[in-house]
XYZ file of C-alpha atoms in Angstrom:
562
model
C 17.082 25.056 -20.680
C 13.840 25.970 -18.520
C 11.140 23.339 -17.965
C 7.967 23.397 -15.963
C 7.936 21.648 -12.652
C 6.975 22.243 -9.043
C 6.834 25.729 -10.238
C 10.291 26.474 -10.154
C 12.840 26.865 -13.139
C 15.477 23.941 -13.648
C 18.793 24.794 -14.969
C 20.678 21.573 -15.714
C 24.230 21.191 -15.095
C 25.729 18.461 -16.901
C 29.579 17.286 -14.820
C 31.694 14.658 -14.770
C 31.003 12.094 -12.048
C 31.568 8.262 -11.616
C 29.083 7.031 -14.248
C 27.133 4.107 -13.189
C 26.296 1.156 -15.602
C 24.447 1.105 -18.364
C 22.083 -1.400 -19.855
C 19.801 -1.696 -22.888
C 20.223 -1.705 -26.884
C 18.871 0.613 -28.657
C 18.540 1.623 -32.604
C 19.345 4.960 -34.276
C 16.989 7.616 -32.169
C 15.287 9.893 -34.578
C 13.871 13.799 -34.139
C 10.241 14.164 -34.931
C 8.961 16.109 -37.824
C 6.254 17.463 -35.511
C 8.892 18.983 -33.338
C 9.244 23.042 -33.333
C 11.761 25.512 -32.155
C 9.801 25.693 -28.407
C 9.698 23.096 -26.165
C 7.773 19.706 -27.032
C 8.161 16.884 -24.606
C 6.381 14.321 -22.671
C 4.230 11.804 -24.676
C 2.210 9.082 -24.058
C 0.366 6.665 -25.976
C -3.567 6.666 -26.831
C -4.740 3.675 -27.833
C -2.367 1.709 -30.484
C -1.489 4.518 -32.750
C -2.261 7.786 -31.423
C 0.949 9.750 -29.578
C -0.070 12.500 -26.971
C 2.375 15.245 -26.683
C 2.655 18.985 -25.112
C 3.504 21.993 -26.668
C 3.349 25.875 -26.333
C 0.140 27.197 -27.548
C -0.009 27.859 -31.000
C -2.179 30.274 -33.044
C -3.799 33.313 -31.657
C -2.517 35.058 -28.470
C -3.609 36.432 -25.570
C -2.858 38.913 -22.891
C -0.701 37.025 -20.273
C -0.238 33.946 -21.955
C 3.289 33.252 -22.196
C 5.486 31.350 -19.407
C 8.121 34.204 -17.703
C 10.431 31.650 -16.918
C 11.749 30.530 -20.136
C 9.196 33.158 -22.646
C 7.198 30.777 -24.330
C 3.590 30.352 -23.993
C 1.524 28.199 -21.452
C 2.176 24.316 -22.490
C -1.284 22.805 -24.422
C -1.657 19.038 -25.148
C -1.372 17.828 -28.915
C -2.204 14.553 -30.213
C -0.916 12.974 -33.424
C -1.156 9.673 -35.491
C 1.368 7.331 -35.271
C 2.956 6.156 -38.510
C 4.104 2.321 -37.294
C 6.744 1.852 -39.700
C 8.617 5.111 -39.401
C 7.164 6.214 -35.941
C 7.018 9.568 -37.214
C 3.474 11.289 -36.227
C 0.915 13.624 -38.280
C -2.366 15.360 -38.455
C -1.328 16.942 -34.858
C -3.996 18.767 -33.554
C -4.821 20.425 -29.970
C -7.210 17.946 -27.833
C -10.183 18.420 -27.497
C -12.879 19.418 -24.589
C -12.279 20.695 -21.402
C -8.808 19.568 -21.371
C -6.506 22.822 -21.655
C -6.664 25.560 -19.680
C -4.970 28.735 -19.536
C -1.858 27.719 -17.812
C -0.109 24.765 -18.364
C -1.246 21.532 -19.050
C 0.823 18.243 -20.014
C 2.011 14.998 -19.303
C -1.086 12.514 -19.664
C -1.770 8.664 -19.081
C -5.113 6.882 -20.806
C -6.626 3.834 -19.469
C -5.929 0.859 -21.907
C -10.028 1.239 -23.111
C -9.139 4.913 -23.492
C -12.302 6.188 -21.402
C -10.354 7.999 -18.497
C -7.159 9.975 -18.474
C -4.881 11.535 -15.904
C -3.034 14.235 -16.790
C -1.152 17.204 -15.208
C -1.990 21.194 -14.963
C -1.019 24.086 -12.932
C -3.474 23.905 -10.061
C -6.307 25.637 -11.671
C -9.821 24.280 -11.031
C -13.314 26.014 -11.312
C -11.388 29.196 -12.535
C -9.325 29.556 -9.212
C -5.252 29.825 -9.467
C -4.043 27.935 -6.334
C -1.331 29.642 -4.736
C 1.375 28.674 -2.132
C 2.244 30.588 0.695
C 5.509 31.817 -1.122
C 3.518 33.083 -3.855
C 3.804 30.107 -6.633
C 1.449 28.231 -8.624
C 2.526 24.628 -7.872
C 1.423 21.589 -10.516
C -1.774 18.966 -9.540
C -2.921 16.038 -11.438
C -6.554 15.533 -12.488
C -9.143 13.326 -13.927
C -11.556 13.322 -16.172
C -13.434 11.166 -18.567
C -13.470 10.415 -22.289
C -16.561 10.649 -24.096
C -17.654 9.331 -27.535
C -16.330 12.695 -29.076
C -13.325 11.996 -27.812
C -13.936 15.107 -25.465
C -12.187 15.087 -21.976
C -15.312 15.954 -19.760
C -15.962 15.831 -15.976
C -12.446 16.867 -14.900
C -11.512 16.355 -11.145
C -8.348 16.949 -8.952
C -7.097 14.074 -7.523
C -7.197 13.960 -3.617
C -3.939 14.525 -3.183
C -3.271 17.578 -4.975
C -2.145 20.221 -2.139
C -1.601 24.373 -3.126
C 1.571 23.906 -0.907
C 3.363 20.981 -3.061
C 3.468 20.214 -6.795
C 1.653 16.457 -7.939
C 2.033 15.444 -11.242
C 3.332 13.184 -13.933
C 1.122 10.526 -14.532
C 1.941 6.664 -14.917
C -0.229 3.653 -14.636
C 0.824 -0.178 -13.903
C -0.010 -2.233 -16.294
C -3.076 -3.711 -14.284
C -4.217 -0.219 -13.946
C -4.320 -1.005 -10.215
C -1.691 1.493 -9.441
C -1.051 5.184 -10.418
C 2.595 6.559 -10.236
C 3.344 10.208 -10.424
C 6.122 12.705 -9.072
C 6.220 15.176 -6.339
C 7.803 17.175 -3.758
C 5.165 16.530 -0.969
C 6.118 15.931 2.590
C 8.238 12.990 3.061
C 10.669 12.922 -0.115
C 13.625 12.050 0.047
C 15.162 14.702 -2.829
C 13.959 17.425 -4.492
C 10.882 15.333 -5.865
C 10.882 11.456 -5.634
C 8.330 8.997 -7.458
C 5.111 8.325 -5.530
C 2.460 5.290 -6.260
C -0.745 5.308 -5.110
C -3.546 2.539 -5.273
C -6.787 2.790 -7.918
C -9.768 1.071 -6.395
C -13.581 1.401 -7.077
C -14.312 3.495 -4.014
C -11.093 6.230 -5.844
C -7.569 5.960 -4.574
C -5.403 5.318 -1.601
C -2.564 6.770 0.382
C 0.465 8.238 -1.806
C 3.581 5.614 -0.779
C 7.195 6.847 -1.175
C 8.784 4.077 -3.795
C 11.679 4.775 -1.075
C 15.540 5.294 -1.520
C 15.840 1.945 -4.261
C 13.867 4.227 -6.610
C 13.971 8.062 -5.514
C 17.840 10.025 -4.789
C 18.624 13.153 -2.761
C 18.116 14.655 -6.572
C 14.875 15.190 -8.975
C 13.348 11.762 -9.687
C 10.301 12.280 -12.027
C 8.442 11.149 -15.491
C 7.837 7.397 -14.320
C 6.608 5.140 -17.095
C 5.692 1.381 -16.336
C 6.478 -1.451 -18.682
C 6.560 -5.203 -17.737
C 7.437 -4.975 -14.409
C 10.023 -2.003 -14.931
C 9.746 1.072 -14.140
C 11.430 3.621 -16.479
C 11.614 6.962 -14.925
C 14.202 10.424 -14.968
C 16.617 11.382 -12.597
C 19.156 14.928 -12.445
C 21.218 12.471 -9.957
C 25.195 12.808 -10.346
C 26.280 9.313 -11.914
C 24.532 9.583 -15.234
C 25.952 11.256 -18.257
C 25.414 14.557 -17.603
C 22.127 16.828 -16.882
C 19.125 14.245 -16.797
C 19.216 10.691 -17.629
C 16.349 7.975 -17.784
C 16.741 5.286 -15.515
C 15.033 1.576 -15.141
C 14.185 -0.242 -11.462
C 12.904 -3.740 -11.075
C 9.545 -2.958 -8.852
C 9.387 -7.037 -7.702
C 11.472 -8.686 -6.050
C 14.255 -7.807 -4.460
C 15.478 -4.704 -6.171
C 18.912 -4.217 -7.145
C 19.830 -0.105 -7.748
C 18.483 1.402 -11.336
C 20.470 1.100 -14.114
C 21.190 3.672 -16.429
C 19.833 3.283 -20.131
C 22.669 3.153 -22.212
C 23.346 5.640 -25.575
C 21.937 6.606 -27.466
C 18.836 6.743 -24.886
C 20.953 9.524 -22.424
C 23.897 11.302 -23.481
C 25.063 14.409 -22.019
C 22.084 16.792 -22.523
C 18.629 16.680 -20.543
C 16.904 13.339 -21.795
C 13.661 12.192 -20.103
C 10.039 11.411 -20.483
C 10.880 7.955 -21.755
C 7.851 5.313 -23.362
C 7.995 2.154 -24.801
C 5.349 -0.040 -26.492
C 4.943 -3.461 -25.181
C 4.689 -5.221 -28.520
C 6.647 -3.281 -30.823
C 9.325 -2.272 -28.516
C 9.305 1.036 -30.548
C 9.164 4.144 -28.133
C 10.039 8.106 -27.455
C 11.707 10.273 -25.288
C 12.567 13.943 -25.111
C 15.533 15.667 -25.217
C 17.460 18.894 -25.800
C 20.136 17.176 -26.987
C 22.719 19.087 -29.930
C 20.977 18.908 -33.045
C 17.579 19.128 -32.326
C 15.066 21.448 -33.550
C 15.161 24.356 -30.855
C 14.234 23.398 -27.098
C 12.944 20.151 -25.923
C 12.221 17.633 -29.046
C 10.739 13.999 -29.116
C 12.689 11.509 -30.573
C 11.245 7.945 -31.506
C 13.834 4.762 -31.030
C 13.388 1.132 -31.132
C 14.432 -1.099 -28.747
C 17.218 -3.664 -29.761
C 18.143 -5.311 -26.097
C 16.174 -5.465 -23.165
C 18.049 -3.927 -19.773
C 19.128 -6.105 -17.698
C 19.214 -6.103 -13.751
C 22.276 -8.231 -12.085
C 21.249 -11.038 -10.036
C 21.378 -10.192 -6.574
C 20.128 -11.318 -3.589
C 19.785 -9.945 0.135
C 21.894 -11.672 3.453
C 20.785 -10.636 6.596
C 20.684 -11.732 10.298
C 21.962 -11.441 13.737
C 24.613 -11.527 15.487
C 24.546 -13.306 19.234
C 26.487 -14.795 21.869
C 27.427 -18.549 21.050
C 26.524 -19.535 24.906
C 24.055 -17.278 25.819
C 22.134 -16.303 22.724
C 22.140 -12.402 24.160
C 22.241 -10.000 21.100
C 25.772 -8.367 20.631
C 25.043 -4.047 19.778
C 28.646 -2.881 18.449
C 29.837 -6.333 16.742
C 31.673 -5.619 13.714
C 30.616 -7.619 10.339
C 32.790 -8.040 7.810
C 31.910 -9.262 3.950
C 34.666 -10.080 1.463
C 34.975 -11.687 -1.822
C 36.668 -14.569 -2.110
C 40.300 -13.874 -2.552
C 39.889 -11.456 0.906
C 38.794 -8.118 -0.205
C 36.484 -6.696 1.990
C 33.435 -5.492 0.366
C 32.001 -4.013 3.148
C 32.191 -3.421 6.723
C 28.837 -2.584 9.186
C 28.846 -2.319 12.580
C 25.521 -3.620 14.205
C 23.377 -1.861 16.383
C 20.973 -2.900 19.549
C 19.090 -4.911 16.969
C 21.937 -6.998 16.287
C 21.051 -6.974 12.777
C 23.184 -7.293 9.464
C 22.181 -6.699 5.770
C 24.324 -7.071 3.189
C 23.221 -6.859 -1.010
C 25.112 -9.847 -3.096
C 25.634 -10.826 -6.201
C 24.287 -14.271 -7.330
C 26.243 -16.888 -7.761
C 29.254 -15.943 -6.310
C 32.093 -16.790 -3.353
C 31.932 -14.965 -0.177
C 33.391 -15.012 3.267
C 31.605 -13.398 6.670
C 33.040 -12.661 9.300
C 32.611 -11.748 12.561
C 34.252 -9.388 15.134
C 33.855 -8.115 18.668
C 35.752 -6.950 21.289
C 36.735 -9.891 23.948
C 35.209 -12.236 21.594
C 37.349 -14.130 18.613
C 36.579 -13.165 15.284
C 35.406 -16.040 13.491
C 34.365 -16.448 9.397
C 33.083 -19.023 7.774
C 32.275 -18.796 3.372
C 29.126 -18.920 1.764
C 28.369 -19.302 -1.997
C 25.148 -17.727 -3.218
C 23.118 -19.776 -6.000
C 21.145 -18.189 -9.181
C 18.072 -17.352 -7.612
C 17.452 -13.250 -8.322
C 15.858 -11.747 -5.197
C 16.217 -14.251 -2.898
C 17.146 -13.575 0.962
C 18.926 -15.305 3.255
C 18.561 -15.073 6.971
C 21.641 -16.172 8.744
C 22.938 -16.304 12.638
C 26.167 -15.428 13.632
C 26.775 -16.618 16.805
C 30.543 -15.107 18.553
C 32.357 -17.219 20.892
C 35.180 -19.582 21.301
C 34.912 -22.225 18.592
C 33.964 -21.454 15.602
C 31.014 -19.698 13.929
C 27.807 -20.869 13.502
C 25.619 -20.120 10.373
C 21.742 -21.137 10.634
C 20.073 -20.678 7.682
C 16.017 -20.536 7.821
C 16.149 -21.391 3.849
C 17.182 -24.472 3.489
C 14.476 -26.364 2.633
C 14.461 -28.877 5.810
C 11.778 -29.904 7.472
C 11.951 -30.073 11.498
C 9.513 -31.671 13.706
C 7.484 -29.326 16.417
C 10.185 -30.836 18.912
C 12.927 -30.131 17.287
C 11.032 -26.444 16.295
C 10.627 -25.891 20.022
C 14.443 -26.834 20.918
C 15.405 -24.409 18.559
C 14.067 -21.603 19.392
C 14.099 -22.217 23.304
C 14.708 -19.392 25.188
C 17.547 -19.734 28.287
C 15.478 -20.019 31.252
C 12.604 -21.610 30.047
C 11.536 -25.671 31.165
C 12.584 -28.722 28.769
C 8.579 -29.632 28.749
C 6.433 -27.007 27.040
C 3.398 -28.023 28.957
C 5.742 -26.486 32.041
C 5.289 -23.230 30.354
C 3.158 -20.701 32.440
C -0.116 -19.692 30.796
C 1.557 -16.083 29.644
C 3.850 -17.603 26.834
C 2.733 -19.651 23.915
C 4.886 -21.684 21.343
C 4.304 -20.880 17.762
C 3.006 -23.986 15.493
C 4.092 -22.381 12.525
C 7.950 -21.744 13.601
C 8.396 -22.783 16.894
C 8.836 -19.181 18.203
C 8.048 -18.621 22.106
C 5.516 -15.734 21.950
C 4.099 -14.105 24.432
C 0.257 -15.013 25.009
C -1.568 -12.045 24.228
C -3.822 -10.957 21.076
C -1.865 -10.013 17.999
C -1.643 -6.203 17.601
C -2.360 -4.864 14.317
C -1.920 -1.615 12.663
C -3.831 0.348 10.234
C -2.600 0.145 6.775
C 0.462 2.428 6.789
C 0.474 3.307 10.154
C 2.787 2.563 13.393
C -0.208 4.822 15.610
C -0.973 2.293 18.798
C -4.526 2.795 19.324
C -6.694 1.446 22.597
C -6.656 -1.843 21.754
C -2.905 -2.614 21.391
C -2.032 -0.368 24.883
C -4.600 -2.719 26.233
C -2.283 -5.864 25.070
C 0.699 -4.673 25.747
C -0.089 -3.745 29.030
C 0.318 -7.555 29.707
C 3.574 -7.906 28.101
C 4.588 -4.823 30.760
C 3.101 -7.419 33.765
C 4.808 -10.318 32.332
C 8.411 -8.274 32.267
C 7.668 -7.124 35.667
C 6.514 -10.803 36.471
C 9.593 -12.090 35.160
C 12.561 -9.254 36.089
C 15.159 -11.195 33.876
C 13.003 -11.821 31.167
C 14.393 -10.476 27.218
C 12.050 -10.096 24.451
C 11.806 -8.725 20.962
C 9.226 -7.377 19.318
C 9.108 -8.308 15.891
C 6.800 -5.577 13.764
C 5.186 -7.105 10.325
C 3.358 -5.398 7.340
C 1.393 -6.741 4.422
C 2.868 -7.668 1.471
C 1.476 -4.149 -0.417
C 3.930 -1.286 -0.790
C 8.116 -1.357 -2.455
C 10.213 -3.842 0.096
C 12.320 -0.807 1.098
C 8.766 1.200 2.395
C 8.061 -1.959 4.050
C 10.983 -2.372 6.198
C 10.661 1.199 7.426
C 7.193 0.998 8.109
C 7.674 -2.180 10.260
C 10.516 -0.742 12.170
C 8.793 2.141 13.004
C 5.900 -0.186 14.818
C 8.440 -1.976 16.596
C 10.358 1.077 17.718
C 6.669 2.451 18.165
C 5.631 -0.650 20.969
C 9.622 -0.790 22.285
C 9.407 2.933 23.191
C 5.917 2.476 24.785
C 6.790 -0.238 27.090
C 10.382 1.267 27.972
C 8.448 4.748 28.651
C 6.636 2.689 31.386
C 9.656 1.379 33.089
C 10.580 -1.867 31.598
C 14.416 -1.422 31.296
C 15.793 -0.653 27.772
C 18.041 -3.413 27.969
C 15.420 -6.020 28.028
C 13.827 -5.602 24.633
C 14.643 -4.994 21.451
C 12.504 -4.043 18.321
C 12.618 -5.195 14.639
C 10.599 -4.928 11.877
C 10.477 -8.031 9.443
C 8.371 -6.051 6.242
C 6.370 -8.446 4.648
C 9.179 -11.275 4.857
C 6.885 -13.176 7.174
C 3.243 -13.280 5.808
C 0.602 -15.531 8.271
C -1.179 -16.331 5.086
C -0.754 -16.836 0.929
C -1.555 -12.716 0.283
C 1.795 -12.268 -1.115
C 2.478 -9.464 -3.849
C 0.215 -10.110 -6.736
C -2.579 -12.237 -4.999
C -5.772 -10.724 -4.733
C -6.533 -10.551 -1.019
C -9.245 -9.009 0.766
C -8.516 -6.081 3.486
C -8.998 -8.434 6.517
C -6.745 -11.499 4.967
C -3.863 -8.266 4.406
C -4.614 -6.825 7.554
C -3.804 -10.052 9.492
C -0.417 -9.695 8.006
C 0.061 -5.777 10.093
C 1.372 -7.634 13.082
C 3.235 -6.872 16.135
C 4.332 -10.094 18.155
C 6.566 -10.142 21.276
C 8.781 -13.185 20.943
C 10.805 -14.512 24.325
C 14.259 -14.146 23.958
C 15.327 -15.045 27.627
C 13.346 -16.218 30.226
């Protein structure tokens, strides 16, 4: 089989590999009357009973109209009416307006009022092939608008679209706040990994990476959104063979995407998966034995949801019992509970552990580092999906200590301060010098200079923040024994995974800054905290203005040692 994307021909392979897990119910899936011997695939809804669909041209031909790499014609878009008790569709017809083009067009989305549309073509606009510098017509995604008529008029390519890298398949979030597509443009992680970018009244953001929870080292493409899931396709090697379709939580804490079960995939190409949110009736595509010729649609209903496993995220630090120093090279160890270790990491300068868990379950951590005595100590997690849990390990003699920042109890500013007092610094606070502050909110010592913020999706230090941490440099030099971290934050838009990187590279952004002007290496450390630790309510899902998410892009330089 030969399908259109990023301008290149895809040969699937299907092989034997250790299957991940399936989830979902579904019904008998059914081939489509409408289907042909050529390749129909890709639909999406319009409206409540209209199916959008593309196709190979049909009808009269032209010179120079049919695809080399598999010899059928340029793809067209169809639509069709959806018959709601059989979910077979009739009265196809070709769409009309400006919408197809010479070359390929497919894969559109609609707006729920049915007034705009995104859709994807080969990148031709104004009559002008783009070309890459290899000599290949790479995919963009457009816009236009739907008239009365029901004509697609004022078509535009989206920002984004780039004669060097292919954009396309179009999804929107049910808000219609956020448009998902595919691509292969600079910084994927495979051969094309699932982008989102946001809508907004003044047009669109910056494309975001959904990260390594979402995308693979393989093709991740045809996303489709559906109460807080997103349903997309994947060539990567656990599924059943060729391509499967695959589901991901995107709130929350998000466990890896579980494969739909049969008779969804099987061991063909399947993809291009929708469902309605009502009905729970849907299609896919596949070029599965028995179909009419290439790619077909195939209708299905829904008879179980999929289901995510609980999990949760443990993470934290591992220190010295006496002196609090960070310990780079400590060994952590998590087993179940009759002893089998799950999984081993060794920690770097950060100090940092993260380990995914299942809810509700027995576990033991321990701890391990040379001329230190490995101590454990068990945990139970509770039912909570997505929650985290921050924990301290702190190696010594006796035995370990776990501090929790979740449980619940409230702490006066005293006891906040004792806490988190660095070694070094004076019993009274008011002995502090004017440099370092103490945190109302958590206690944290901090040194006293204005926060330094970032531009959304950036870790670029501009004038302002070299001018602050200039005085963290004085205070180091001020103080030659003095440790701190600096802890990098983001705002609460953007998948968790995209968060965490971005805020690590601002940290490792200000660390290498102040080491590059002499500070030793050894006396700060940099982590980023995502958006884990918000300074206001704009958490995912509240409607925040720019400045209340920008006070969220944070850097702050908290004393470790005096």
């Amino acid at each position: 089989m030969k399908r259109i994307f990023l301008a290149l021909c895809m040969f699937s392979i299907a092989f034997l590999s250790a299957q991940t897990e399936t989830s979902g119910k579904y019904g008998t899936v059914k081939n489509l009357e409408i289907n042909t011997k050529n390749s129909d695939f890709g639909p999406s809804y319009l409206g409540e009973n209209q199916l959008i669909f593309a196709s190979p041209k049909r009808g009269f031909r032209i010179i120079k109209d049919v695809w080399e790499q598999n010899g059928q014609r340029f793809l067209e878009l169809y639509v069709g009416t959806i018959n709601n008790e059989t979910g077979e569709v009739s009265e196809q017809e070709k769409l009309k307006g400006e919408v197809n083009s010479r070359y390929h067009d497919a894969q559109a989305v609609f707006t729920k009022d049915g007034k705009t549309v995104y859709f994807t073509r080969d990148n031709y606009y104004n009559k002008i092939l783009g070309i890459d510098n290899k000599g290949w017509t790479n995919l963009a995604m457009f816009k236009a608008s739907v008239n009365n008529e029901g004509e697609w008029i004022n078509i535009i390519p989206m920002p984004f679209n780039n004669v060097e890298y292919s954009v396309g398949h179009p999804a929107l979030s049910e808000d219609e706040k956020t448009l998902y597509f595919a691509s292969d443009m600079p910084g994927t992680l495979g051969e094309t990994d699932i982008f989102k970018v946001d809508v907004n009244q003044s047009g669109f953001g910056n494309p975001t990476n959904m990260g390594d929870k979402v995308n693979s080292t393989s093709k991740d493409w045809f996303p489709f959104v559906d109460k807080g899931v997103l349903y997309f396709t994947s060539d990567r090697g656990e599924g059943m063979g060729g391509s499967d379709i695959y589901a991901a939580k995107l709130e929350g804490f998000s466990p890896d995407p579980v494969l739909l079960s049969e008779p969804i995939n099987s061991a063909a190409d399947d993809f291009a998966f929708i469902i309605d949110n009502e009905t729970r009736k849907g299609y896919f595509s596949s070029n599965r034995e028995g179909g009419k010729g290439d790619d077909d649609i195939y209708s299905f209903l829904e008879e179980e949801t999929v289901e995510f496993k609980c999990k949760q995220l443990v993470t934290g630090e591992v220190r010295d019992k006496n002196t609090t120093d960070l310990l780079p090279g400590a060994e952590v160890v998590l087993s179940d509970e009759e002893g089998n270790v799950l999984e081993t990491m060794v920690v770097g300068e950060d100090g940092v552990f993260t380990f995914e868990v299942l809810c509700e379950t027995v576990y033991k951590l321990e701890g391990k580092k040379v001329n230190y005595t490995p101590q454990s100590k068990g945990f139970t997690t509770d039912n909570e999906a997505d929650k985290e849990s921050k924990l301290l390990i702190l190696l010594g003699t006796g035995d370990i200590d776990f501090i929790s920042d979740g449980s619940g109890v409230d702490k006066t500013t005293e006891e906040l301060f004792r806490d988190n007092k660095p070694e070094g610094a004076p019993e009274d606070p008011d002995d502090l010098p004017e440099e370092i502050k103490i945190s109302t909110i958590d206690g944290k010592y901090l040194v006293n200079i204005n926060p330094i913020y970032f531009d959304l999706n950036s870790s670029y230090l501009n004038k302002q923040a070299k001018g602050e941490l200039q005085k963290v440099i004085d205070l180091m030099n001020q103080y030659p024994e003095m440790i701190i971290e600096s802890a990098s934050h983001t705002d609460s838009r953007g998948a968790d995974g995209y968060n965490m990187w971005l805020s690590d590279r601002r940290a490792k952004s200000t660390v290498s800054y102040i080491i590059e002007r002499g500070i030793d290496a050894s006396r700060i450390t940099g982590r980023g905290y995502g958006a884990s630790q918000l300074m206001n309510d704009c958490e995912k899902g509240v409607k925040c203005t720019d400045a209340e998410h920008a006070a969220n892009r944070r850097t702050e330089f908290q004393v470790i040692k005096m």
